[in-house]
mmCIF file of C-alpha atoms in Angstrom:
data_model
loop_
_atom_site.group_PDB
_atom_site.id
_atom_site.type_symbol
_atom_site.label_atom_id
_atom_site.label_comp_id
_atom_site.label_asym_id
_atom_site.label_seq_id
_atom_site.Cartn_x
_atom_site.Cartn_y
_atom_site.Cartn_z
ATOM 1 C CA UNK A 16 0.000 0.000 0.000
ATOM 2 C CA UNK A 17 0.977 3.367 -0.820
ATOM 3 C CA UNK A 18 -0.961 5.068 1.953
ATOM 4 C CA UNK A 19 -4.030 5.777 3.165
ATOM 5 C CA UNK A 20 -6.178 8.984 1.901
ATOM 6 C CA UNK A 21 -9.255 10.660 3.726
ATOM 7 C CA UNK A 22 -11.180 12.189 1.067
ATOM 8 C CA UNK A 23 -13.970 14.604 1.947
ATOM 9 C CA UNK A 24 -16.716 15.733 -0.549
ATOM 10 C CA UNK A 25 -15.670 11.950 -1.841
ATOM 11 C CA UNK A 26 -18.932 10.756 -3.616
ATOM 12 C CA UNK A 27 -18.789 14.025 -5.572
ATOM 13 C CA UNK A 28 -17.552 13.947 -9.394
ATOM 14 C CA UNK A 29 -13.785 14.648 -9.034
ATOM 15 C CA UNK A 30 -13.848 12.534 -5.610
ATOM 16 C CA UNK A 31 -15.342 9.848 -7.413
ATOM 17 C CA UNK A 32 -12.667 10.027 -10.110
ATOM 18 C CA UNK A 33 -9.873 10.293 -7.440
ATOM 19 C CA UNK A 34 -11.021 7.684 -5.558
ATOM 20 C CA UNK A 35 -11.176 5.252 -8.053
ATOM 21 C CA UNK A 36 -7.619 6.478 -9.430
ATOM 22 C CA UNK A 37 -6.115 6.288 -6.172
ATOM 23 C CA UNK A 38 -7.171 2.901 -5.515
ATOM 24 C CA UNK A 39 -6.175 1.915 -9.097
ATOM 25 C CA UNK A 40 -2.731 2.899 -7.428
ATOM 26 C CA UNK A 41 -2.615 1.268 -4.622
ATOM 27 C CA UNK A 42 -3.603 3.995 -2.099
ATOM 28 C CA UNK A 43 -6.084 2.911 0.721
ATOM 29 C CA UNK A 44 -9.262 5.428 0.574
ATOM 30 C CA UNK A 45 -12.029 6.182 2.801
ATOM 31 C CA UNK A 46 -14.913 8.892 3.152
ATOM 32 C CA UNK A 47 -15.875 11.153 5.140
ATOM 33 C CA UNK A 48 -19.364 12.306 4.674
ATOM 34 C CA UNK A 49 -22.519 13.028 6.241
ATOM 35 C CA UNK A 50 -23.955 9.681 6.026
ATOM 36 C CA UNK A 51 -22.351 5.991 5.993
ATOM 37 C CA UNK A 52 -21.366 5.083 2.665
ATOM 38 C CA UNK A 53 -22.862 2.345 0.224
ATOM 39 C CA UNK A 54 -20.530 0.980 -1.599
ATOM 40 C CA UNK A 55 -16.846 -0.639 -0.869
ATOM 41 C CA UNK A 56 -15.361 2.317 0.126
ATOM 42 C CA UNK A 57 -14.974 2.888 3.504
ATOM 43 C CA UNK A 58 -16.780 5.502 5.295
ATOM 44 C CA UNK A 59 -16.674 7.081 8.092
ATOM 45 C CA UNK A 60 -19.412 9.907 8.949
ATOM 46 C CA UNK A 61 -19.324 13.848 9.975
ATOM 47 C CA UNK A 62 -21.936 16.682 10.324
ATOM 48 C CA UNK A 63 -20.425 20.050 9.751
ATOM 49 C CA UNK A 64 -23.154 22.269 11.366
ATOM 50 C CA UNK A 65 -23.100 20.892 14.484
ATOM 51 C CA UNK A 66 -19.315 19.781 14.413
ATOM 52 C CA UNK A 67 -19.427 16.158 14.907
ATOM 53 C CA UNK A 68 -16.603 13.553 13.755
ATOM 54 C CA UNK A 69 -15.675 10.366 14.100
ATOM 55 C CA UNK A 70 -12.005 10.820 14.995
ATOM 56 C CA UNK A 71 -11.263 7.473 13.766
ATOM 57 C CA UNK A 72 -11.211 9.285 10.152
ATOM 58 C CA UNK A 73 -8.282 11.436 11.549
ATOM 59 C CA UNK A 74 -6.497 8.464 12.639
ATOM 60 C CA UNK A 75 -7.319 6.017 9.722
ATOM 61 C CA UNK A 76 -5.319 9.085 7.243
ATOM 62 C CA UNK A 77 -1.704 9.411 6.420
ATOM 63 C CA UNK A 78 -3.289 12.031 3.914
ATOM 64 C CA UNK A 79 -6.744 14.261 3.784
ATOM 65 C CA UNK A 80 -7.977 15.561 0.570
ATOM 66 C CA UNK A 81 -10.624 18.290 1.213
ATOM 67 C CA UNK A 82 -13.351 18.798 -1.591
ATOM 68 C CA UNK A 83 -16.307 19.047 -0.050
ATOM 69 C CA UNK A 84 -18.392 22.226 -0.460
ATOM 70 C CA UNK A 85 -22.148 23.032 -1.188
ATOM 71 C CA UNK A 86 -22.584 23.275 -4.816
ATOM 72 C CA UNK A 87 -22.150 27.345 -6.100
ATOM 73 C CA UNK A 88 -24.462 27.093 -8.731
ATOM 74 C CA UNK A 89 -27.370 24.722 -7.356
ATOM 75 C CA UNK A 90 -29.315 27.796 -5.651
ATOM 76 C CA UNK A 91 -30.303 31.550 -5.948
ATOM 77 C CA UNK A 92 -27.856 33.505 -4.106
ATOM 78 C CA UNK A 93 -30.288 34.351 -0.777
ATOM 79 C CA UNK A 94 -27.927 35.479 1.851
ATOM 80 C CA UNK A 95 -28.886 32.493 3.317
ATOM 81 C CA UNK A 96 -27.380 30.356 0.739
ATOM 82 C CA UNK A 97 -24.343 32.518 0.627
ATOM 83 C CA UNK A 98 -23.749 31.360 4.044
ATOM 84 C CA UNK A 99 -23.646 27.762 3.777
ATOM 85 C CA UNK A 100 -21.585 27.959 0.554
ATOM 86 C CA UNK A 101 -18.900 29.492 2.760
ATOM 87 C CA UNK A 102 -19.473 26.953 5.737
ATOM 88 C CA UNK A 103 -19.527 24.490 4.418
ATOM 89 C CA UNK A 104 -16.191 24.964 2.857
ATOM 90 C CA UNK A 105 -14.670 26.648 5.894
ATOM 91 C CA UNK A 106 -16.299 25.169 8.586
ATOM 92 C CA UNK A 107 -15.518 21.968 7.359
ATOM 93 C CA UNK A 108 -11.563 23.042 6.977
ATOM 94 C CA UNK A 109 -11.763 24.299 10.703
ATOM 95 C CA UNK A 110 -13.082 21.178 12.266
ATOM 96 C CA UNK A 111 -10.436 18.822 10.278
ATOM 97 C CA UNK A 112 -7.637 20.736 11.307
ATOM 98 C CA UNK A 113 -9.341 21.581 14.569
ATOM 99 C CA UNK A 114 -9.364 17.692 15.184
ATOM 100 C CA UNK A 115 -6.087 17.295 13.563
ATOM 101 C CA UNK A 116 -4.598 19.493 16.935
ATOM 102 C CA UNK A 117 -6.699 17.323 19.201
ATOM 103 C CA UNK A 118 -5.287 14.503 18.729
ATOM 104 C CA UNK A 119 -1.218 15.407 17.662
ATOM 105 C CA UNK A 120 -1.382 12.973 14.769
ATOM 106 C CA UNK A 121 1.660 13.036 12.110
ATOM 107 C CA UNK A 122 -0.456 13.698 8.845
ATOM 108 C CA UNK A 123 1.715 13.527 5.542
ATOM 109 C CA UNK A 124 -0.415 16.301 4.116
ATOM 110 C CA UNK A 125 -3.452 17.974 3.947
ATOM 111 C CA UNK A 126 -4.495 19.054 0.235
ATOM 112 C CA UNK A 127 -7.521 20.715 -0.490
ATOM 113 C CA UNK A 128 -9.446 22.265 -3.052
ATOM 114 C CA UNK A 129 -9.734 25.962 -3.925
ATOM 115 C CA UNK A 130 -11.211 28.109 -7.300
ATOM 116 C CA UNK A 131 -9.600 30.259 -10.052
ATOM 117 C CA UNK A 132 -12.846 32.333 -8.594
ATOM 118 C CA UNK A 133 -9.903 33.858 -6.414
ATOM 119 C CA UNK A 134 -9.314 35.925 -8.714
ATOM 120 C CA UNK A 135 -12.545 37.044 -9.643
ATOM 121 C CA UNK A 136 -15.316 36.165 -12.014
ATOM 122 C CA UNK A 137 -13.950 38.421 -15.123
ATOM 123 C CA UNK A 138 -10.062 38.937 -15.596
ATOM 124 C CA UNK A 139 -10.481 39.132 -19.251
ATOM 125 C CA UNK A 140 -7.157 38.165 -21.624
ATOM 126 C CA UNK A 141 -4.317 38.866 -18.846
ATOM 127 C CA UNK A 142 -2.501 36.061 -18.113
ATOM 128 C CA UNK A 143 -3.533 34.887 -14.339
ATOM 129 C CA UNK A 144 -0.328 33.214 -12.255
ATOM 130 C CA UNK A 145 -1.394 32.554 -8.528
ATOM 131 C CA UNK A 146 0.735 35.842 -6.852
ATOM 132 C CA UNK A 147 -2.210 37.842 -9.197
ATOM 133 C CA UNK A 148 -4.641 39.836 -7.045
ATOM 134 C CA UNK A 149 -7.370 38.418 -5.248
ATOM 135 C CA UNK A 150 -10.790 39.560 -7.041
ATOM 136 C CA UNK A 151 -13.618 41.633 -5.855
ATOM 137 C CA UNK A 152 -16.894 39.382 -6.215
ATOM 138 C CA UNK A 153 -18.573 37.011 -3.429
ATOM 139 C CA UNK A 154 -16.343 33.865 -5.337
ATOM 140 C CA UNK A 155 -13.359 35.795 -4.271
ATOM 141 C CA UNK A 156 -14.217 35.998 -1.024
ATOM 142 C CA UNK A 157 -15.603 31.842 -0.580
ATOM 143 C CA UNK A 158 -11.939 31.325 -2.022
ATOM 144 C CA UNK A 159 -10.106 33.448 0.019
ATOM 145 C CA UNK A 160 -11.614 32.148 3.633
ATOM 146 C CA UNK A 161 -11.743 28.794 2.581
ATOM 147 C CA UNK A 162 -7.736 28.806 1.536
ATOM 148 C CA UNK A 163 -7.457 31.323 5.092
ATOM 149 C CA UNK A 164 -8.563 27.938 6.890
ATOM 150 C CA UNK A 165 -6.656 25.363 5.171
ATOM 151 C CA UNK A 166 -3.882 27.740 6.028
ATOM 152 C CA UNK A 167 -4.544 26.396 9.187
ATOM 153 C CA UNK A 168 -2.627 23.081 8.657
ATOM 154 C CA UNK A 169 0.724 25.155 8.108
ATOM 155 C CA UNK A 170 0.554 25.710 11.529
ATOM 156 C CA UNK A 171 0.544 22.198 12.678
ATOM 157 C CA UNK A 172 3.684 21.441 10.618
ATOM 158 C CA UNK A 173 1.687 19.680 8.044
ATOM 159 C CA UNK A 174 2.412 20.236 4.273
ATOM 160 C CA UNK A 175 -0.218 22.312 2.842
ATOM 161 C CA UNK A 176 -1.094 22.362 -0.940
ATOM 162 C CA UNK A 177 -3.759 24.238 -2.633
ATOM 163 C CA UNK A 178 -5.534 23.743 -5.707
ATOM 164 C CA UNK A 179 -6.929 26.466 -7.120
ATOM 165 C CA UNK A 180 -9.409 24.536 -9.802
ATOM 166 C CA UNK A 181 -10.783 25.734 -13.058
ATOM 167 C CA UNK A 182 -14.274 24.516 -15.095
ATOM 168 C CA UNK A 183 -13.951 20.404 -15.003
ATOM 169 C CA UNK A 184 -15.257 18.503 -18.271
ATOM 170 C CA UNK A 185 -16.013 14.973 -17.130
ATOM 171 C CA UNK A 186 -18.483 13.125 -18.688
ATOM 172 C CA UNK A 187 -20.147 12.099 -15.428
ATOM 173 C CA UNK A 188 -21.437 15.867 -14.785
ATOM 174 C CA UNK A 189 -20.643 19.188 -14.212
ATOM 175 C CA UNK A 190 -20.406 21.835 -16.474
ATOM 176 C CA UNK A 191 -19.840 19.565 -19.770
ATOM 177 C CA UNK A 192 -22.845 17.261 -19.075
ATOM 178 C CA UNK A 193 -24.922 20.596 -18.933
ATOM 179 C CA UNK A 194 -23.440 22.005 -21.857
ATOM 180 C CA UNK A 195 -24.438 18.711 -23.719
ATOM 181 C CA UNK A 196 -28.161 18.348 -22.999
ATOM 182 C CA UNK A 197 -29.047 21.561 -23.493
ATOM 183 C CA UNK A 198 -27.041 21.152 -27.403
ATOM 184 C CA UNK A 199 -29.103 17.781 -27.384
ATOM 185 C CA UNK A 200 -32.370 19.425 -26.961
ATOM 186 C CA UNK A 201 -31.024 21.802 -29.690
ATOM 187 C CA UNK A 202 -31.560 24.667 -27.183
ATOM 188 C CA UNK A 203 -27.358 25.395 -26.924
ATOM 189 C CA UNK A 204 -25.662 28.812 -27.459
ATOM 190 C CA UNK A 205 -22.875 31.064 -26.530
ATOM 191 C CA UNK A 206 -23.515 33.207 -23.752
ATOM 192 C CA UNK A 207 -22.713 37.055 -23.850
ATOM 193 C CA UNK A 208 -20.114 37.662 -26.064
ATOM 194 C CA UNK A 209 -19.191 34.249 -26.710
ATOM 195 C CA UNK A 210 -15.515 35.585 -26.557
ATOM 196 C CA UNK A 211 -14.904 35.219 -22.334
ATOM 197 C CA UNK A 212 -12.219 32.490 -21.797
ATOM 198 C CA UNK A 213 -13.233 29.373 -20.476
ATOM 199 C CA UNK A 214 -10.025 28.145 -18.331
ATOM 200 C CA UNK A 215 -10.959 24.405 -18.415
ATOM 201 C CA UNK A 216 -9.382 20.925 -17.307
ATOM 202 C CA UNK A 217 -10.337 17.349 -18.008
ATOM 203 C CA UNK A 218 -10.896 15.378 -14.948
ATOM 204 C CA UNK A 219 -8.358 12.755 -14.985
ATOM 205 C CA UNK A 220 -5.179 16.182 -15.352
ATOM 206 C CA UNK A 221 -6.858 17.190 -12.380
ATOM 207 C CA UNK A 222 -7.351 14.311 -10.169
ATOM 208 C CA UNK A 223 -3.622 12.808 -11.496
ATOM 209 C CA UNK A 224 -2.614 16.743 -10.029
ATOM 210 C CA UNK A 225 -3.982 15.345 -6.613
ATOM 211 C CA UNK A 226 -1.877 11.914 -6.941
ATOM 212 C CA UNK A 227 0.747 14.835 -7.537
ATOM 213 C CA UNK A 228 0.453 16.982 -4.673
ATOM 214 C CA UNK A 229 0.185 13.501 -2.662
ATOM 215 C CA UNK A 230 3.696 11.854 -3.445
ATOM 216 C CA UNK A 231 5.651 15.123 -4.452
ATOM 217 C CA UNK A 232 6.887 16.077 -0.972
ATOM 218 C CA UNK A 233 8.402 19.217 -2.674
ATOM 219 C CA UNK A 234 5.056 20.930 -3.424
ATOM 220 C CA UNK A 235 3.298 23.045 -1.123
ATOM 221 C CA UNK A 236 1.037 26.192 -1.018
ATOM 222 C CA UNK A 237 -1.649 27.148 -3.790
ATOM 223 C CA UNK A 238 -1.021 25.676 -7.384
ATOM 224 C CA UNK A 239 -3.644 27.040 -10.360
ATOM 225 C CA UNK A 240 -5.269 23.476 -11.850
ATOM 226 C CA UNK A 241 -6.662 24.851 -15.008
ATOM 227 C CA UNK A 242 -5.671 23.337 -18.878
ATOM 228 C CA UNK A 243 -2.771 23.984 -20.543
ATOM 229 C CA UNK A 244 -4.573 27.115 -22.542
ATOM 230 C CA UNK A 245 -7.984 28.528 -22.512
ATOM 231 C CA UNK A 246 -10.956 28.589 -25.338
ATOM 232 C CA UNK A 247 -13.203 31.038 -25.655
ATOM 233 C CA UNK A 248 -17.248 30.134 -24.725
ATOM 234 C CA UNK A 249 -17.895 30.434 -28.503
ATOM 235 C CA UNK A 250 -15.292 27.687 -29.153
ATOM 236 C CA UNK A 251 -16.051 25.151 -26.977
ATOM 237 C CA UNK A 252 -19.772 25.524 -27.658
ATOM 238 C CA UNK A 253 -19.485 25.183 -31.445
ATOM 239 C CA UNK A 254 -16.725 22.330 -30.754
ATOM 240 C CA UNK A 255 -19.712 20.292 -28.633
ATOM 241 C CA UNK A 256 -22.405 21.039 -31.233
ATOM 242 C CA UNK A 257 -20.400 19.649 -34.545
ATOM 243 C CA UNK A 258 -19.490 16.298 -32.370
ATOM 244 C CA UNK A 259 -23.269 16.436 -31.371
ATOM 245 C CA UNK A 260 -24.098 16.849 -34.659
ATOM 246 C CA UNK A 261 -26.360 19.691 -33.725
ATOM 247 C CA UNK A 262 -26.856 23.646 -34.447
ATOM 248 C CA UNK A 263 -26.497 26.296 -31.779
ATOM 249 C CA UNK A 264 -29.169 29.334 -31.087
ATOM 250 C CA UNK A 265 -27.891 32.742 -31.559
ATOM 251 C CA UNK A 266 -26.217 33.730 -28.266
ATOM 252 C CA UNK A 267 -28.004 34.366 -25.380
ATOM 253 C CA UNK A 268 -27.283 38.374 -24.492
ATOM 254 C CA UNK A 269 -25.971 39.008 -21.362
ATOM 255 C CA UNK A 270 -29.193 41.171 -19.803
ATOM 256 C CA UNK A 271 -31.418 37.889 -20.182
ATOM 257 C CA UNK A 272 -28.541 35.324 -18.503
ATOM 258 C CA UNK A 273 -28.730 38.139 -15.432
ATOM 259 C CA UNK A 274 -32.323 38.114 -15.263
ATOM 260 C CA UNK A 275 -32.540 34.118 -14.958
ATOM 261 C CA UNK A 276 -29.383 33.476 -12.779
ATOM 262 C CA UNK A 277 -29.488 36.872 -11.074
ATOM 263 C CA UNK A 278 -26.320 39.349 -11.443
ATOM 264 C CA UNK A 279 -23.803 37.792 -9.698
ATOM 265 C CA UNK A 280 -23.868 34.347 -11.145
ATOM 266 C CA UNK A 281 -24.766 35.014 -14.554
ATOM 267 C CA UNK A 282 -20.905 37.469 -14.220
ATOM 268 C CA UNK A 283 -19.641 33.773 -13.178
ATOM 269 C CA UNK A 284 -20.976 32.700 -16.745
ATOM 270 C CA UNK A 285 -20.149 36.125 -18.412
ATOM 271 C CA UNK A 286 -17.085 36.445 -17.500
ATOM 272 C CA UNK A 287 -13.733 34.807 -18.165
ATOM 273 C CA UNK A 288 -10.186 33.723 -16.995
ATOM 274 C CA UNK A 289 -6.783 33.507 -18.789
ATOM 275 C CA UNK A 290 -5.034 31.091 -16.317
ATOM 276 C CA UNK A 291 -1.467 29.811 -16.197
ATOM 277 C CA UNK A 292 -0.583 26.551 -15.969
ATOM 278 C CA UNK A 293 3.245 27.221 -15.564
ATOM 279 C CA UNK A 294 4.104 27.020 -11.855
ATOM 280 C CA UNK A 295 2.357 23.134 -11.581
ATOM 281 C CA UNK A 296 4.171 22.453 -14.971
ATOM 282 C CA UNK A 297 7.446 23.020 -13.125
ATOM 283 C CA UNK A 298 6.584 20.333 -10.508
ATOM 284 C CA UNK A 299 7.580 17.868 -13.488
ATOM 285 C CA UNK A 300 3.726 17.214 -13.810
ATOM 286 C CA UNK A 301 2.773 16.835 -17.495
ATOM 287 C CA UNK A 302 -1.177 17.280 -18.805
ATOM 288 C CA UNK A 303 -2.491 14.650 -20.869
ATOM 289 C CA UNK A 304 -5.614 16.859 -22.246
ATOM 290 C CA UNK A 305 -3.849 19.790 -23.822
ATOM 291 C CA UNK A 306 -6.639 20.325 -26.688
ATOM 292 C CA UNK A 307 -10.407 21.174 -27.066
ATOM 293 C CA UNK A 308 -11.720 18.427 -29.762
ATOM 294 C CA UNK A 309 -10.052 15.900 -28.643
ATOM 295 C CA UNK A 310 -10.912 16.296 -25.121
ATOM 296 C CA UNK A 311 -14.208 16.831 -25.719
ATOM 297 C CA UNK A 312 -14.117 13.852 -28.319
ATOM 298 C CA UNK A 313 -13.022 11.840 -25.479
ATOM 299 C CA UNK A 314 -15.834 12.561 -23.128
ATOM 300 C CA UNK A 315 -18.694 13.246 -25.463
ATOM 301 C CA UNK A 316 -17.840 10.345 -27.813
ATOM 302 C CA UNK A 317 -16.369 7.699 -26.058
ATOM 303 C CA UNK A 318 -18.610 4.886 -23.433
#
C-alpha cells in the first residue's frame, strides 16, 4: 500500500474520479461524509453544522484531501445560501484541522481544493499566475476564507497544498454534461459575447494533479489546476455542437442570462479567466488533455 487517503466531498464527481484512481494505485481510501457510505469504500461519517466527527477518520489518514463544499451554482444567491456555501467549505476546513490538533497525529499532508474564482469572475485576456490579485466578487471571497482555513494546517507542521481549480469537463457531470443536454435538446448557445475564456481541465489532469500533490513532498502552497490554454465560450460551444451533430441558437445576451441566474452568477458565466498553468508544470507534472476536440471527443464520444 501506498498510503491511506481521507477524502472529503468523496462521492462528488472529481472525488469519485480520485477515488477510483487512487485505488487503481494502490492507495487505501475512505470517506468522510454526512452519512455511511454504500458501496466498498470505507466511510466514516461527519456533520459540519453541528461539528461532529468520528475521529477514527483522523487516525485512519496518512493524507486528507478536502473537496467538499455546497454546490455554487445549485441555488439563488439568498444570503442564506451565501452562508452555507462558505461553511460548508470553511467550517468543514476548521473542524479537520481543529481535530487534527486534538489529537497530535503526524499527517503527511493535507491538500484541499480551492477556485480560479480567487481571482474574480472576469479577468479578461491577462494572463492569471497565482501571486495575481485576489478579485472583488462574493467567489473571491468563498476562495479566500476557505484557503485562510486550510492555512490552518501550516501551523501544525503539516504540508499544505492548494488547488486552485478551473471549469472540469467529465463526462459524469458538471459543467460539460450541462453544456451537452441543453445542445441535445437543440436549445445550446454562446452566452454574452461568446468571446470570455473558459479556463478548463479534463478530470483525470486534475485528479492525477492530486496523486501529484500527494507523493511530491516538494510541493506546497496554492497551485492554479486549469488546462494547458484557454478557449473562448464560442469555441467550446461550437466544438460540442459539430461532435453532437447539432446547431447552436444565436447567443443568449448578457441582460437575459442576469435576469434568470441573477447578477452575480450570470458574471460567473459572463465572465472569463486567462489562467497559467506554468508554476504546476514546473513540478515535473505533465497534462495529458492539452486540446479542445479531442478532449471533448473523449468525453462526449467515447462509453
Amino acid at each position: 500500500m501506498n498510503g491511506k487517503v481521507l477524502i472529503t466531498g468523496g462521492t462528488g464527481i472529481i472525488g469519485s474520479r480520485l477515488t477510483q484512481i487512487l485505488k487503481e494505485k494502490g492507495y487505501e481510501v475512505a470517506h468522510l461524509s454526512r452519512s455511511t457510505g454504500k458501496g466498498d469504500i470505507k466511510t466514516f461519517v461527519w456533520d459540519i453544522k453541528t461539528g461532529a466527527i468520528d475521529d477514527n477518520a483522523i487516525k485512519f489518514a496518512d493524507y486528507i484531501v478536502h473537496l467538499a463544499g455546497a454546490n455554487v451554482f445549485e441555488k439563488k444567491w439568498t444570503s442564506e445560501v451565501k452562508q452555507e456555501i462558505i461553511d460548508s467549505r470553511v467550517k468543514s476546513a476548521d473542524l479537520l484541522i481543529d481535530t487534527l490538533k486534538k489529537l497530535k497525529l503526524p499527517l503527511k499532508a493535507f491538500i484541499s481544493a480551492s477556485a480560479i474564482g480567487y481571482y474574480g469572475a472576469d479577468t479578461g485576456d491577462k494572463r492569471i499566475v497565482e501571486t495575481s490579485p485576489k478579485g472583488k466578487d462574493f467567489i473571491s471571497k468563498v476562495t479566500e476564507e476557505w484557503e485562510a482555513a486550510v492555512d490552518k494546517a501550516v501551523a501544525l507542521g503539516i504540508r499544505t497544498v492548494k488547488l486552485r481549480t478551473g471549469i472540469v469537463f467529465s463526462k459524469d457531470g458538471g459543467a460539460l454534461e450541462q453544456l451537452a443536454k441543453t445542445v441535445n435538446k437543440s436549445m445550446g448557445a454562446s452566452v454574452g459575447s461568446g468571446k470570455q475564456l473558459i479556463s478548463w481541465i479534463h478530470i483525470d489532469d486534475l485528479c492525477n494533479m492530486y496523486v501529484k500533490a500527494i507523493e511530491d513532498e516538494s510541493m506546497s502552497g496554492v497551485y492554479n489546476a486549469a488546462g494547458i490554454h484557454p478557449d473562448t465560450n464560442q469555441e467550446v460551444m461550437k466544438e460540442v455542437a459539430e461532435l453532437l451533430g447539432k446547431n447552436l441558437l444565436p447567443n443568449v445576451p448578457s441582460f437575459i442570462l442576469k435576469m434568470m441566474l441573477g447578477g452575480e452568477r450570470a458574471e460567473m458565466v459572463l465572465g472569463g479567466n486567462n489562467i497559467s498553468e506554468e508554476k504546476i508544470l514546473n513540478t515535473g507534472f505533465q497534462f495529458k488533455y492539452k486540446e479542445l476536440k479531442p478532449t471533448l471527443q473523449e468525453l462526449l464520444l467515447q462509453n
